[in-house]
Amino acid sequence: MTTLSPLHPWPFILLLFHISLAIAMASPCPAPCQCDWIGGKFTLNCVNENITKIPLVGADLQIEVVLLDRNNLNQLQAFAFLHAGLAQVRKVTMKNCKLDSFHDDLFSGLTNLHQLDLSHNSLTMLLPQ
């Protein structure tokens, strides 16, 4: 009688990771931005792309980092990140974006947001929620 050895889960886990990576990389990235795998995270890179609003992203991209530096983003509406499909974002940089204020609910609903960089803008006061 032969006994079957237990299957090791690592090949299956690795296969699932490669499949999800291939799906995310095949998904269209919103022009003129680039979608890259940087530091172990899917990143939407829109630095210095002359955009004035948050680009719409397919939920299948699973973007965790959004780089929006050096764009004119001073007219963003409430819930702009949620409406753009970026509910799971963990880090947002908006350096040098000509911000002097922003809507109270701009970042509302981003429950995974851990890092926010608004440096080099004209913000003078942030009111607590």
PDB file of C-alpha atoms in Angstrom:
ATOM      1  CA  MET A   1       0.000   0.000   0.000  1.00  0.00           C
ATOM      2  CA  THR A   2       1.441   3.380  -0.975  1.00  0.00           C
ATOM      3  CA  THR A   3       0.965   6.464   1.084  1.00  0.00           C
ATOM      4  CA  LEU A   4       0.649   9.866  -0.429  1.00  0.00           C
ATOM      5  CA  SER A   5       2.926  12.535   0.862  1.00  0.00           C
ATOM      6  CA  PRO A   6       1.227  15.790   1.857  1.00  0.00           C
ATOM      7  CA  LEU A   7       1.235  18.522  -0.733  1.00  0.00           C
ATOM      8  CA  HIS A   8       3.289  21.544   0.120  1.00  0.00           C
ATOM      9  CA  PRO A   9       1.276  24.792  -0.095  1.00  0.00           C
ATOM     10  CA  TRP A  10       4.158  27.001  -1.282  1.00  0.00           C
ATOM     11  CA  PRO A  11       3.950  26.148  -5.005  1.00  0.00           C
ATOM     12  CA  PHE A  12       0.224  26.960  -4.952  1.00  0.00           C
ATOM     13  CA  ILE A  13       0.747  30.206  -3.024  1.00  0.00           C
ATOM     14  CA  LEU A  14       3.494  31.232  -5.447  1.00  0.00           C
ATOM     15  CA  LEU A  15       1.289  30.385  -8.428  1.00  0.00           C
ATOM     16  CA  LEU A  16      -1.589  32.479  -7.031  1.00  0.00           C
ATOM     17  CA  PHE A  17       0.771  35.405  -6.437  1.00  0.00           C
ATOM     18  CA  HIS A  18       2.056  35.259 -10.029  1.00  0.00           C
ATOM     19  CA  ILE A  19      -1.466  35.042 -11.411  1.00  0.00           C
ATOM     20  CA  SER A  20      -2.640  38.083  -9.410  1.00  0.00           C
ATOM     21  CA  LEU A  21       0.496  39.988 -10.422  1.00  0.00           C
ATOM     22  CA  ALA A  22      -0.093  39.177 -14.098  1.00  0.00           C
ATOM     23  CA  ILE A  23      -3.743  40.253 -13.903  1.00  0.00           C
ATOM     24  CA  ALA A  24      -2.874  43.546 -12.210  1.00  0.00           C
ATOM     25  CA  MET A  25      -0.066  44.309 -14.640  1.00  0.00           C
ATOM     26  CA  ALA A  26      -2.323  43.506 -17.626  1.00  0.00           C
ATOM     27  CA  SER A  27      -5.027  45.899 -16.447  1.00  0.00           C
ATOM     28  CA  PRO A  28      -4.982  49.258 -18.168  1.00  0.00           C
ATOM     29  CA  CYS A  29      -3.352  52.054 -16.262  1.00  0.00           C
ATOM     30  CA  PRO A  30      -5.072  55.431 -16.693  1.00  0.00           C
ATOM     31  CA  ALA A  31      -3.177  57.713 -19.066  1.00  0.00           C
ATOM     32  CA  PRO A  32      -0.961  59.665 -18.671  1.00  0.00           C
ATOM     33  CA  CYS A  33       0.073  57.853 -15.469  1.00  0.00           C
ATOM     34  CA  GLN A  34       2.154  54.714 -15.101  1.00  0.00           C
ATOM     35  CA  CYS A  35       1.334  51.710 -12.941  1.00  0.00           C
ATOM     36  CA  ASP A  36       4.417  50.108 -11.455  1.00  0.00           C
ATOM     37  CA  TRP A  37       5.404  47.545  -8.847  1.00  0.00           C
ATOM     38  CA  ILE A  38       7.560  49.631  -6.486  1.00  0.00           C
ATOM     39  CA  GLY A  39       8.793  48.466  -3.112  1.00  0.00           C
ATOM     40  CA  GLY A  40       6.394  45.538  -3.027  1.00  0.00           C
ATOM     41  CA  LYS A  41       3.315  47.671  -3.723  1.00  0.00           C
ATOM     42  CA  PHE A  42       1.295  48.490  -6.816  1.00  0.00           C
ATOM     43  CA  THR A  43       1.855  52.191  -7.446  1.00  0.00           C
ATOM     44  CA  LEU A  44      -0.056  54.709  -9.550  1.00  0.00           C
ATOM     45  CA  ASN A  45       2.639  57.185 -10.607  1.00  0.00           C
ATOM     46  CA  CYS A  46       1.212  60.455 -11.949  1.00  0.00           C
ATOM     47  CA  VAL A  47       4.108  62.732 -10.962  1.00  0.00           C
ATOM     48  CA  ASN A  48       4.360  65.870 -13.117  1.00  0.00           C
ATOM     49  CA  GLU A  49       1.760  64.643 -15.638  1.00  0.00           C
ATOM     50  CA  ASN A  50      -0.243  67.899 -15.816  1.00  0.00           C
ATOM     51  CA  ILE A  51      -3.397  66.326 -14.375  1.00  0.00           C
ATOM     52  CA  THR A  52      -6.092  68.299 -12.547  1.00  0.00           C
ATOM     53  CA  LYS A  53      -8.132  65.417 -11.081  1.00  0.00           C
ATOM     54  CA  ILE A  54      -7.559  61.940  -9.690  1.00  0.00           C
ATOM     55  CA  PRO A  55      -7.472  59.426 -12.588  1.00  0.00           C
ATOM     56  CA  LEU A  56     -10.075  56.653 -12.650  1.00  0.00           C
ATOM     57  CA  VAL A  57      -8.530  53.307 -11.785  1.00  0.00           C
ATOM     58  CA  GLY A  58     -10.021  49.857 -12.211  1.00  0.00           C
ATOM     59  CA  ALA A  59     -10.528  48.086  -8.888  1.00  0.00           C
ATOM     60  CA  ASP A  60      -8.643  45.070 -10.250  1.00  0.00           C
ATOM     61  CA  LEU A  61      -5.399  47.090 -10.175  1.00  0.00           C
ATOM     62  CA  GLN A  62      -5.345  47.022  -6.353  1.00  0.00           C
ATOM     63  CA  ILE A  63      -3.340  50.268  -6.172  1.00  0.00           C
ATOM     64  CA  GLU A  64      -1.767  50.837  -2.736  1.00  0.00           C
ATOM     65  CA  VAL A  65       0.408  53.899  -3.427  1.00  0.00           C
ATOM     66  CA  VAL A  66      -0.618  57.041  -5.350  1.00  0.00           C
ATOM     67  CA  LEU A  67       2.050  59.565  -6.377  1.00  0.00           C
ATOM     68  CA  LEU A  68       0.482  62.838  -7.532  1.00  0.00           C
ATOM     69  CA  ASP A  69       3.342  65.278  -6.951  1.00  0.00           C
ATOM     70  CA  ARG A  70       3.803  68.406  -9.107  1.00  0.00           C
ATOM     71  CA  ASN A  71       0.291  68.581 -10.570  1.00  0.00           C
ATOM     72  CA  ASN A  72      -2.347  71.305 -10.292  1.00  0.00           C
ATOM     73  CA  LEU A  73      -4.797  69.543  -7.950  1.00  0.00           C
ATOM     74  CA  ASN A  74      -6.335  72.497  -6.157  1.00  0.00           C
ATOM     75  CA  GLN A  75      -9.919  71.820  -7.342  1.00  0.00           C
ATOM     76  CA  LEU A  76     -10.483  68.265  -6.098  1.00  0.00           C
ATOM     77  CA  GLN A  77     -13.999  67.317  -4.999  1.00  0.00           C
ATOM     78  CA  ALA A  78     -15.179  65.394  -1.945  1.00  0.00           C
ATOM     79  CA  PHE A  79     -14.502  61.652  -2.046  1.00  0.00           C
ATOM     80  CA  ALA A  80     -12.314  62.072  -5.163  1.00  0.00           C
ATOM     81  CA  PHE A  81     -10.140  59.080  -4.237  1.00  0.00           C
ATOM     82  CA  LEU A  82     -13.127  56.810  -3.579  1.00  0.00           C
ATOM     83  CA  HIS A  83     -14.826  57.862  -6.811  1.00  0.00           C
ATOM     84  CA  ALA A  84     -11.577  57.145  -8.680  1.00  0.00           C
ATOM     85  CA  GLY A  85     -11.531  53.530  -7.454  1.00  0.00           C
ATOM     86  CA  LEU A  86      -8.725  54.018  -4.923  1.00  0.00           C
ATOM     87  CA  ALA A  87     -10.500  52.885  -1.745  1.00  0.00           C
ATOM     88  CA  GLN A  88      -7.631  50.558  -0.729  1.00  0.00           C
ATOM     89  CA  VAL A  89      -4.815  53.098  -1.058  1.00  0.00           C
ATOM     90  CA  ARG A  90      -2.263  53.094   1.800  1.00  0.00           C
ATOM     91  CA  LYS A  91      -0.049  56.023   0.786  1.00  0.00           C
ATOM     92  CA  VAL A  92      -0.748  59.281  -1.090  1.00  0.00           C
ATOM     93  CA  THR A  93       1.806  61.947  -1.961  1.00  0.00           C
ATOM     94  CA  MET A  94       0.598  65.330  -3.232  1.00  0.00           C
ATOM     95  CA  LYS A  95       3.754  67.447  -2.928  1.00  0.00           C
ATOM     96  CA  ASN A  96       3.887  70.709  -4.903  1.00  0.00           C
ATOM     97  CA  CYS A  97       0.262  70.447  -6.066  1.00  0.00           C
ATOM     98  CA  LYS A  98      -0.686  74.119  -5.553  1.00  0.00           C
ATOM     99  CA  LEU A  99      -2.995  73.219  -2.674  1.00  0.00           C
ATOM    100  CA  ASP A 100      -4.142  76.095  -0.499  1.00  0.00           C
ATOM    101  CA  SER A 101      -7.159  74.164   0.806  1.00  0.00           C
ATOM    102  CA  PHE A 102      -9.151  71.040   0.023  1.00  0.00           C
ATOM    103  CA  HIS A 103     -12.633  69.677   0.648  1.00  0.00           C
ATOM    104  CA  ASP A 104     -13.188  68.230   4.133  1.00  0.00           C
ATOM    105  CA  ASP A 105     -14.151  64.845   2.668  1.00  0.00           C
ATOM    106  CA  LEU A 106     -11.393  64.562   0.071  1.00  0.00           C
ATOM    107  CA  PHE A 107      -9.767  61.659   1.935  1.00  0.00           C
ATOM    108  CA  SER A 108     -12.946  60.302   3.571  1.00  0.00           C
ATOM    109  CA  GLY A 109     -13.480  56.577   3.241  1.00  0.00           C
ATOM    110  CA  LEU A 110      -9.801  55.764   2.794  1.00  0.00           C
ATOM    111  CA  THR A 111      -9.709  53.410   5.759  1.00  0.00           C
ATOM    112  CA  ASN A 112      -6.279  51.958   4.834  1.00  0.00           C
ATOM    113  CA  LEU A 113      -4.538  55.330   4.402  1.00  0.00           C
ATOM    114  CA  HIS A 114      -1.402  55.346   6.579  1.00  0.00           C
ATOM    115  CA  GLN A 115       0.800  57.953   4.882  1.00  0.00           C
ATOM    116  CA  LEU A 116      -0.199  61.325   3.446  1.00  0.00           C
ATOM    117  CA  ASP A 117       2.389  63.821   2.213  1.00  0.00           C
ATOM    118  CA  LEU A 118       1.042  67.310   1.494  1.00  0.00           C
ATOM    119  CA  SER A 119       4.386  69.097   1.821  1.00  0.00           C
ATOM    120  CA  HIS A 120       5.411  72.045  -0.342  1.00  0.00           C
ATOM    121  CA  ASN A 121       1.879  73.375  -0.770  1.00  0.00           C
ATOM    122  CA  SER A 122       0.267  76.597   0.431  1.00  0.00           C
ATOM    123  CA  LEU A 123      -1.816  75.010   3.184  1.00  0.00           C
ATOM    124  CA  THR A 124      -1.944  77.224   6.264  1.00  0.00           C
ATOM    125  CA  MET A 125      -4.424  75.347   8.458  1.00  0.00           C
ATOM    126  CA  LEU A 126      -5.928  71.879   8.730  1.00  0.00           C
ATOM    127  CA  LEU A 127      -9.075  71.625  10.812  1.00  0.00           C
ATOM    128  CA  PRO A 128      -9.686  68.449  12.845  1.00  0.00           C
ATOM    129  CA  GLN A 129     -12.677  66.346  11.895  1.00  0.00           C
TER     130      GLN A 129
END
